Short mmCIF file of C-alpha atoms in Angstrom, two decimals:
data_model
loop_
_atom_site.label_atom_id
_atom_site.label_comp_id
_atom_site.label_asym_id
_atom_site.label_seq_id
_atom_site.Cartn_x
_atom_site.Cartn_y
_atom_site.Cartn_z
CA UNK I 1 -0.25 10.13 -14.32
CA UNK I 2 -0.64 6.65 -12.52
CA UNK I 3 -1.83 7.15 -9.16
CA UNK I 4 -0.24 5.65 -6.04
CA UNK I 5 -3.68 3.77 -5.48
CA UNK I 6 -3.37 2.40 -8.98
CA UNK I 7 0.46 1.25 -8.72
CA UNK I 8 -0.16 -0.37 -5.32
CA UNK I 9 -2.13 -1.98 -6.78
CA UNK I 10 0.06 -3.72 -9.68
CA UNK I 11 2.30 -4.04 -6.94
CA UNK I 12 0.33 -6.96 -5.72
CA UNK I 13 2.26 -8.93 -7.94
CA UNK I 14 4.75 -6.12 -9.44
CA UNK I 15 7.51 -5.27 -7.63
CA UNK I 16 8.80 -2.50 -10.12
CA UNK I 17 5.43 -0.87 -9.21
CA UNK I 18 5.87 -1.03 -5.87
CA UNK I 19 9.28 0.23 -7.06
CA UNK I 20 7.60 3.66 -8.35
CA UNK I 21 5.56 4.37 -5.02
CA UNK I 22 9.05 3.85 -3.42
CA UNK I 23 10.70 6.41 -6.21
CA UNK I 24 8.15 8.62 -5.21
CA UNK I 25 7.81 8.98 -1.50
CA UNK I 26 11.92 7.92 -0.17
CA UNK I 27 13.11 11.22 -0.06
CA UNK I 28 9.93 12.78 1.75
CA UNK I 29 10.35 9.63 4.12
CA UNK I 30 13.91 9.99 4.68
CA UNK I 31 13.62 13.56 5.74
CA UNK I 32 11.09 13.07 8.31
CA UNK I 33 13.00 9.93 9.75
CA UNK I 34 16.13 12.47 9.57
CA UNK I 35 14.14 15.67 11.21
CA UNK I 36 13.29 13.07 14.20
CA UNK I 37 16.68 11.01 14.59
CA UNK I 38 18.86 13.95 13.27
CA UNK I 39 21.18 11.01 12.07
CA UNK I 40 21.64 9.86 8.76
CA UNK I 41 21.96 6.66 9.10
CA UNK I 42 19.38 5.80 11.43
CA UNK I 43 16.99 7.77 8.94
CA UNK I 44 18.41 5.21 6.41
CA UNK I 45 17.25 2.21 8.02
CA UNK I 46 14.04 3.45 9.06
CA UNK I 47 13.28 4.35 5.63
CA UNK I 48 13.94 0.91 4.45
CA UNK I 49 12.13 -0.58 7.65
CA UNK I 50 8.96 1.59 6.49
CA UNK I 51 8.89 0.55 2.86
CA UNK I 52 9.58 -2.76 4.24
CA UNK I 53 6.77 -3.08 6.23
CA UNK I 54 4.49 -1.34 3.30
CA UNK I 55 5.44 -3.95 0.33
CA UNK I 56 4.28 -6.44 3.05
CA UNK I 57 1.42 -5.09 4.04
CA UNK I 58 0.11 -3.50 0.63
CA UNK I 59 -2.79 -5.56 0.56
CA UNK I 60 -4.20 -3.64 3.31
CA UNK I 61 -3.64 -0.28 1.47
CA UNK I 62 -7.01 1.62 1.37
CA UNK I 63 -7.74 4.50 -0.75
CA UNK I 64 -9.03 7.36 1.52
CA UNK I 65 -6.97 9.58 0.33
CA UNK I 66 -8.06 10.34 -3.79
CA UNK I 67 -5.31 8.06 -5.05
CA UNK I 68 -2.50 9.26 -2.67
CA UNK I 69 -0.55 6.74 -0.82
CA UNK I 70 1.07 9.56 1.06
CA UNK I 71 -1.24 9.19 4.44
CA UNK I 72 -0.83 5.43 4.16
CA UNK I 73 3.26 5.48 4.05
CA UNK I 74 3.55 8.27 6.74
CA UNK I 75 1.74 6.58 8.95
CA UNK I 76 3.40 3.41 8.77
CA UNK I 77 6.52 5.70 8.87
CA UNK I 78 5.70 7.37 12.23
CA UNK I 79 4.48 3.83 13.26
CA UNK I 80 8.21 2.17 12.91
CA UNK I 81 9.55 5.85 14.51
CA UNK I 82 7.59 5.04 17.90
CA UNK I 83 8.29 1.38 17.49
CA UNK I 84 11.90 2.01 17.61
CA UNK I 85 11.65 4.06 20.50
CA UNK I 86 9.51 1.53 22.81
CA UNK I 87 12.10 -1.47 21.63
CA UNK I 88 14.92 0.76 22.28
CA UNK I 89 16.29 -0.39 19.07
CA UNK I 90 15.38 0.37 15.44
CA UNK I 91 12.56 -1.26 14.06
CA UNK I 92 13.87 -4.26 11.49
CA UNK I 93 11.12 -7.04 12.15
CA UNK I 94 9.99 -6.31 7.95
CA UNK I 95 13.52 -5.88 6.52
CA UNK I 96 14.63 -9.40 8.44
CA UNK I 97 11.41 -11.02 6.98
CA UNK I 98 12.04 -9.27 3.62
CA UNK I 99 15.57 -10.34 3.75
CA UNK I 100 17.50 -7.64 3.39
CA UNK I 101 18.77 -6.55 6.51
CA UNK I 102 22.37 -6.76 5.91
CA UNK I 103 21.55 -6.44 2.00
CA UNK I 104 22.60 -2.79 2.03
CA UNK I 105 25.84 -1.94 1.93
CA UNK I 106 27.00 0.19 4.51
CA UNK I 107 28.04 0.18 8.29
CA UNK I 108 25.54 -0.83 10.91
CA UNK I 109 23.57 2.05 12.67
CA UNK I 110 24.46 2.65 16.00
CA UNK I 111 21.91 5.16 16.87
CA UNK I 112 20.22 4.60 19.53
CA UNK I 113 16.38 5.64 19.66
CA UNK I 114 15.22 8.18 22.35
CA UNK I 115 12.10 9.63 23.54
CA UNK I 116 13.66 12.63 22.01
CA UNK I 117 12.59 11.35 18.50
CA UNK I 118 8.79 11.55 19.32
CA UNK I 119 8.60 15.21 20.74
CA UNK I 120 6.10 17.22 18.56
CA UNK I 121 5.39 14.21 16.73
CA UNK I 122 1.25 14.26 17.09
CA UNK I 123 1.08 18.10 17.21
CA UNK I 124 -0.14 18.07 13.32
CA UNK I 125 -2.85 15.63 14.21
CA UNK I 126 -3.66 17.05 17.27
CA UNK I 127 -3.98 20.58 15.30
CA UNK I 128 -6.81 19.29 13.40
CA UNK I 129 -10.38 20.20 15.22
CA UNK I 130 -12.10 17.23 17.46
CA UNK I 131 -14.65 16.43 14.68
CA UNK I 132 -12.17 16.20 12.05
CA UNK I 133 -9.79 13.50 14.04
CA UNK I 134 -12.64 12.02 15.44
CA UNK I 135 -13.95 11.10 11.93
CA UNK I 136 -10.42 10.44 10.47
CA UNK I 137 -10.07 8.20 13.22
CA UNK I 138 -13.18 6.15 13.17
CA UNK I 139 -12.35 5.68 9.10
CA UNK I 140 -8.80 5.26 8.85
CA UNK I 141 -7.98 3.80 12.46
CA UNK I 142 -11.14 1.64 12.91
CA UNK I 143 -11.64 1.09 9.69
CA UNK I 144 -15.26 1.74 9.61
CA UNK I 145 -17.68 2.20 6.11
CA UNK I 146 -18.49 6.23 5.37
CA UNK I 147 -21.55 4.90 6.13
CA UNK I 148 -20.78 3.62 9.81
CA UNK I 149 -18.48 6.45 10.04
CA UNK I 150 -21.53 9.12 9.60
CA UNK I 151 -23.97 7.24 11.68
CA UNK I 152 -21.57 7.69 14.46
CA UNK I 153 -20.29 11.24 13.73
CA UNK I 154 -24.28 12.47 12.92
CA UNK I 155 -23.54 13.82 9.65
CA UNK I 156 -24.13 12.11 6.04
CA UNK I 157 -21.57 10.12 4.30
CA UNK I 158 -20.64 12.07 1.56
CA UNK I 159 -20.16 14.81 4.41
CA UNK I 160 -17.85 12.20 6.15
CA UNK I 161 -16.21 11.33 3.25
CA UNK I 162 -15.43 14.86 2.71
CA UNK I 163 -13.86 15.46 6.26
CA UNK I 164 -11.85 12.79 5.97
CA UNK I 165 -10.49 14.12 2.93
CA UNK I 166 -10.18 17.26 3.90
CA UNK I 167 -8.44 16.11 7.30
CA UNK I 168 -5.89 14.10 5.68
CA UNK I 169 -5.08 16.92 3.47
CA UNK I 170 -4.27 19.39 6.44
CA UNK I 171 -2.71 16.71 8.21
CA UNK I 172 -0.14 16.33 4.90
CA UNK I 173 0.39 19.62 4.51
CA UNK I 174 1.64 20.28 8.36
CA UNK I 175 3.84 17.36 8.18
CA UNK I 176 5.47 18.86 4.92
CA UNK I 177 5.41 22.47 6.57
CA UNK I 178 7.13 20.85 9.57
CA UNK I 179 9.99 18.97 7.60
CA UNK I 180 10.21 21.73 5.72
CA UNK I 181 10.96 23.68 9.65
CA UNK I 182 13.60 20.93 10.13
CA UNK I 183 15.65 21.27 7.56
CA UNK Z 1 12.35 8.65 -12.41
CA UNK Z 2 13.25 10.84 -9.62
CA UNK Z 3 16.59 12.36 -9.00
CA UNK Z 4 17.15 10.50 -5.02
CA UNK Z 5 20.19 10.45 -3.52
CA UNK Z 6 22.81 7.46 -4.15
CA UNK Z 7 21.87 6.13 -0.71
CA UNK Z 8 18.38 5.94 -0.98
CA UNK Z 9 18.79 4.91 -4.65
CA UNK Z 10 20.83 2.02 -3.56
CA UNK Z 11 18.06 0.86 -0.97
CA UNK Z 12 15.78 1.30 -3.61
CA UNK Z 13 17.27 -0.95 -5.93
CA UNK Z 14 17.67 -3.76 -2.65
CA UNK Z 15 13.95 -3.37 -1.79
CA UNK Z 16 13.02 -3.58 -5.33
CA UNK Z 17 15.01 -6.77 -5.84
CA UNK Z 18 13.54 -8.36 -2.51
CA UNK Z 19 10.30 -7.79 -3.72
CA UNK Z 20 11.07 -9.02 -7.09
CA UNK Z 21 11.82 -12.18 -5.07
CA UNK Z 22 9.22 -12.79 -3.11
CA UNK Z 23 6.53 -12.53 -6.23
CA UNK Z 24 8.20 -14.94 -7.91
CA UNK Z 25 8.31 -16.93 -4.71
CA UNK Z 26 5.08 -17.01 -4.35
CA UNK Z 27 4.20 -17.67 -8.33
CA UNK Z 28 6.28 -20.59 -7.94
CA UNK Z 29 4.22 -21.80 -4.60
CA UNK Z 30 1.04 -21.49 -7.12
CA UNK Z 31 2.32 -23.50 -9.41
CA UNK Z 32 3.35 -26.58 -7.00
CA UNK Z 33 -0.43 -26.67 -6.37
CA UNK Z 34 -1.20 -30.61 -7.63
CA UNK Z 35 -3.23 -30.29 -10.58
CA UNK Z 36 -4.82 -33.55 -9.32
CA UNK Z 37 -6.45 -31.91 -6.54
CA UNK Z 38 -7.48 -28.92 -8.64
CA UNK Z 39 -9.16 -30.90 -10.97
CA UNK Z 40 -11.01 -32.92 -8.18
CA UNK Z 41 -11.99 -29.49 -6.44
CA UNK Z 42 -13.33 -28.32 -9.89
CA UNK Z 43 -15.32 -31.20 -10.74
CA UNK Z 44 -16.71 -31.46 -7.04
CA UNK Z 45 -18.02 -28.03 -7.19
CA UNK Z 46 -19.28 -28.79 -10.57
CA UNK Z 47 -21.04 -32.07 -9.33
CA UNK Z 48 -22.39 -30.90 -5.89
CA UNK Z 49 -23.41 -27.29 -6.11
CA UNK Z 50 -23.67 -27.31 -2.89
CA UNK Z 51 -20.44 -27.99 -1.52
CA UNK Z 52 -18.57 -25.14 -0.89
CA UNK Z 53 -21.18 -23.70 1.40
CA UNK Z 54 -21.92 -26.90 2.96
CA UNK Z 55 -18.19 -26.86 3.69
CA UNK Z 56 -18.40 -23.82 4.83
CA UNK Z 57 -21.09 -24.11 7.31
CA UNK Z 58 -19.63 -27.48 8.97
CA UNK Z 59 -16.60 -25.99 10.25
CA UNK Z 60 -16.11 -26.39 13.99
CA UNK Z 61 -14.65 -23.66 16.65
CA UNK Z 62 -11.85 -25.51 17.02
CA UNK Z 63 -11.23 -26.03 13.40
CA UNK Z 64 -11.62 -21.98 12.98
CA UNK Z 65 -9.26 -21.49 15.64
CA UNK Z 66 -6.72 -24.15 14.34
CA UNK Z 67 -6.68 -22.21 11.07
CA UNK Z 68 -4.91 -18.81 12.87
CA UNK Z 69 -1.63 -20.04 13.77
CA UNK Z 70 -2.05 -22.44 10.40
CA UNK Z 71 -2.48 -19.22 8.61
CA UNK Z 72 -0.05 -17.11 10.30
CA UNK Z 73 3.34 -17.44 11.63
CA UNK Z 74 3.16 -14.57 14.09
CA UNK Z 75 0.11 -16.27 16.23
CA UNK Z 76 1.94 -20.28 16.51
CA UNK Z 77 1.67 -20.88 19.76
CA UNK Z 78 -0.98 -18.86 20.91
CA UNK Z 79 -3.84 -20.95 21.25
CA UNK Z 80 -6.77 -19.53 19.98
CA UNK Z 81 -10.09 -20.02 21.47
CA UNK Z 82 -12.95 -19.33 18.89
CA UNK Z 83 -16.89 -18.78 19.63
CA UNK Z 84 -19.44 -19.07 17.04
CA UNK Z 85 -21.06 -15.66 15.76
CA UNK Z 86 -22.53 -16.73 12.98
CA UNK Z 87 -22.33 -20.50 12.22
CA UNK Z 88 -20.18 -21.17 9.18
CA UNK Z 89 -19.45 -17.19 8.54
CA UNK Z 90 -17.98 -15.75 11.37
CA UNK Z 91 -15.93 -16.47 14.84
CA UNK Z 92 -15.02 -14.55 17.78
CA UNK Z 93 -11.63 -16.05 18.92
CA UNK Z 94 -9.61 -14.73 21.73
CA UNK Z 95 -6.11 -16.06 22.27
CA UNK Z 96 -4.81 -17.67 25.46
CA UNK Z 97 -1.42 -16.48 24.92
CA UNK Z 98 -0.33 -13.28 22.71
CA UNK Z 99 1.80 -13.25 20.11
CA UNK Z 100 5.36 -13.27 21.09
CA UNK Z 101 6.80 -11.79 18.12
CA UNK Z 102 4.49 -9.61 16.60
CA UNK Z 103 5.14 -8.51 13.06
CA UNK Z 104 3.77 -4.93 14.11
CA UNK Z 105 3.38 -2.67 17.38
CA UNK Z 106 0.04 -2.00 17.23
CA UNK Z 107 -1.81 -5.08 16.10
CA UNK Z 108 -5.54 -3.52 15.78
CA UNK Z 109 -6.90 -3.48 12.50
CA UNK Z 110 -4.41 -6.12 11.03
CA UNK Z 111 -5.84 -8.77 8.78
CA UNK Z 112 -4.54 -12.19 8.57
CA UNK Z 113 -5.60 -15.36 6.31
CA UNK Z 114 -6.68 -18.53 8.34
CA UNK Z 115 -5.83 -21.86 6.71
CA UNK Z 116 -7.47 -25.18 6.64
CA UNK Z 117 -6.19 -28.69 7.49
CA UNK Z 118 -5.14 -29.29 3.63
CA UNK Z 119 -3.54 -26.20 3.76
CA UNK Z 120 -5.53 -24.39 1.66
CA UNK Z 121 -6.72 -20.80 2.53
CA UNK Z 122 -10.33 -20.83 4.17
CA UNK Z 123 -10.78 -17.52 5.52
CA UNK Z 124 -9.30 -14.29 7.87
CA UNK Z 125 -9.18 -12.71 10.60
CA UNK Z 126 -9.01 -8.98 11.64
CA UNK Z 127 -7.42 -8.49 14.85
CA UNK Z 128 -9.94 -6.09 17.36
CA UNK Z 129 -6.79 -5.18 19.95
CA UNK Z 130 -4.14 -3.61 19.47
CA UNK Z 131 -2.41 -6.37 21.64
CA UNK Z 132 -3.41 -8.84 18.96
CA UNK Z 133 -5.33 -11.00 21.71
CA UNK Z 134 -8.53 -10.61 20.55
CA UNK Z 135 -9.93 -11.62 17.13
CA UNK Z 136 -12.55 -11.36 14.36
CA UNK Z 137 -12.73 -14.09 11.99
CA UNK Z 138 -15.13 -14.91 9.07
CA UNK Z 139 -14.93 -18.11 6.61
CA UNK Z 140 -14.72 -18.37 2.75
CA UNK Z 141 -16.30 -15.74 1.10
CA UNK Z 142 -17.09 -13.81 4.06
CA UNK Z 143 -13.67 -13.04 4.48
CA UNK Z 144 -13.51 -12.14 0.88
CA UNK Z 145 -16.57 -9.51 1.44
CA UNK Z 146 -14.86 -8.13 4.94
CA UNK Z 147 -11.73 -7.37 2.65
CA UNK Z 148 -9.38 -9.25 4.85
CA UNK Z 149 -8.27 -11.63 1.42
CA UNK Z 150 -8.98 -11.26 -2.13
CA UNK Z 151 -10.91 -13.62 -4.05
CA UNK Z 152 -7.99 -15.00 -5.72
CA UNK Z 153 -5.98 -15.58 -2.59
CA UNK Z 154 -9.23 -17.91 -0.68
CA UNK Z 155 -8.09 -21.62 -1.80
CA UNK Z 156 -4.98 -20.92 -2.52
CA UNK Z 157 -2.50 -23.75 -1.63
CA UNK Z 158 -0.24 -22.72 1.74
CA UNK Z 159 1.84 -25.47 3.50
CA UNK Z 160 3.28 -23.13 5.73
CA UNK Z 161 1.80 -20.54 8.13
CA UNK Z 162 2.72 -16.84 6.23
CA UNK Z 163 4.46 -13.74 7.43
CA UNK Z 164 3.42 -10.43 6.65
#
């Protein structure tokens, strides 16, 4: 099977690859915009908002994950979530620059974001031990090399590189177990 | 294919179709580019081995920090100030003014292209704040090496500054 790494990217310049990743992931998306909005619509348009704002920014997709694009797309995800919230409105700067804002047919959302949407939202990451975060954020936040990331977190990088993996696995698998609560 | 529901189908279908769009946009863009001044690029480089990095290293501050909001619709109007790191390589620019619409919440981390006064791609820039105000940028192939553009994107023709 084609991994997500892989079709991102064709996606560079393949939109019915990027169309696969979207195939894919949606329906996980959806439901956690749903289990934080608890409205359908709203869950709607942040879904398109965060595949949106990942065909635009698949360039920037890294692999840290052994081929999964699932850390990649729910972070973007909870990163429109808490955008919407601070605006007060729902994220839409990708769909407008994407053009499809009003493309989808179907009544505007009048949701209106709340703080409500963001309770519980870092207790997966902030279940994961200091060391592990601390790594996962020095790679995937900062950006660093496993090298830079194992000068800094006194291990080796293969042990890094392991951690990270690891961490991004646990962190995946309490998201699902906590969409799996809301449902 | 997946079984998704008609909704989400439906938005898949509209993303897909945007997408489709904006690739062949951009092939279109690519093929504008005057074969003239492709051909005189190619047989410079071929005459005067030299050239690209001697471009490279004569590039002012201010040219570097021209080449932001040239590259990048988001930072117009922000005037960048840029410091030499490395001459020719890399640039430390800090904006007087932050972006007023940014494309993203948290700007740290996000790479942009940087574009030269023929409007050709020169370079990027990877913002070091998350308010976007403070930037890293690094010329020609540097930029290529930092991961900020791929090698196929550096020269490419660009008359306008790019979103996303």
């Amino acid at each position: 099977m084609t991994t997500d790494a892989q079709l991102l990217a064709a996606a560079q310049t393949d939109a019915h690859a990027f169309r696969e990743i979207y195939d894919r992931y949606a329906e996980a998306i959806h439901r956690f915009h749903l289990s934080r909005t608890r409205v359908l619509d709203a869950a709607l348009d942040l879904t398109a908002e965060t595949f949106a704002q990942a065909w635009l920014s698949r360039a920037r997709f890294k692999d840290v994950a052994d081929g999964s694009a699932a850390p990649w797309l729910f972070a973007i995800a909870r990163h429109v979530l808490v955008a919407s919230v601070r605006q007060q409105r729902l994220e839409q700067s990708a769909r407008e620059r994407l053009g499809i804002l009003t493309a989808v047919d179907r009544r505007e959302t009048a949701a209106e974001p709340s703080e409500l949407w963001l309770e519980g939202l870092d207790e997966a990451f902030a279940g994961l031990s200091p060391e592990v975060r601390e790594t996962i954020r020095l790679r995937v936040v900062d950006d660093l090399s496993f090298d830079d990331v194992a000068d800094l977190m006194g291990t080796s990088p293969g042990a890094a590189r392991v951690r990270v993996h690891r961490g991004l696995a646990a962190l995946r698998n309490r998201l699902l177990q906590t969409k799996e609560a809301t449902r | 294919m997946t079984d998704l529901l008609p909704e989400l189908s439906r938005l898949g279908d509209t993303i897909e179709r945007a997408a489709a769009a904006q690739v062949a946009g951009r092939s279109r863009a690519r093929r504008h580019t005057p074969r003239k001044l492709l051909l005189a690029v190619a047989v410079a480089l071929v005459a005067i081995p030299g050239l690209a990095y001697a471009a490279s290293t004569l590039i002012s501050n201010d040219e570097v920090a021209a080449g932001l909001p040239a590259g990048t619709k988001m930072l117009q109007g922000t005037e960048p100030r840029c410091t030499v790191v490395r001459q020719g390589v890399e640039y430390h620019c800090v904006l007087s003014r932050l972006p007023a619409d940014p494309e993203v919440a948290d700007l740290k981390g996000t790479v942009e292209p940087t574009v030269d006064a023929t409007k050709h791609v020169n370079g990027g820039c990877r913002s070091l704040t998350s308010d976007g105000r403070v930037w890293q940028c690094y010329i020609g192939q540097a930029a290529v090496a930092e991961k900020i553009i791929g090698p196929d994107f550096l020269g490419e023709y660009s008359p306008t500054p790019g979103v996303g």
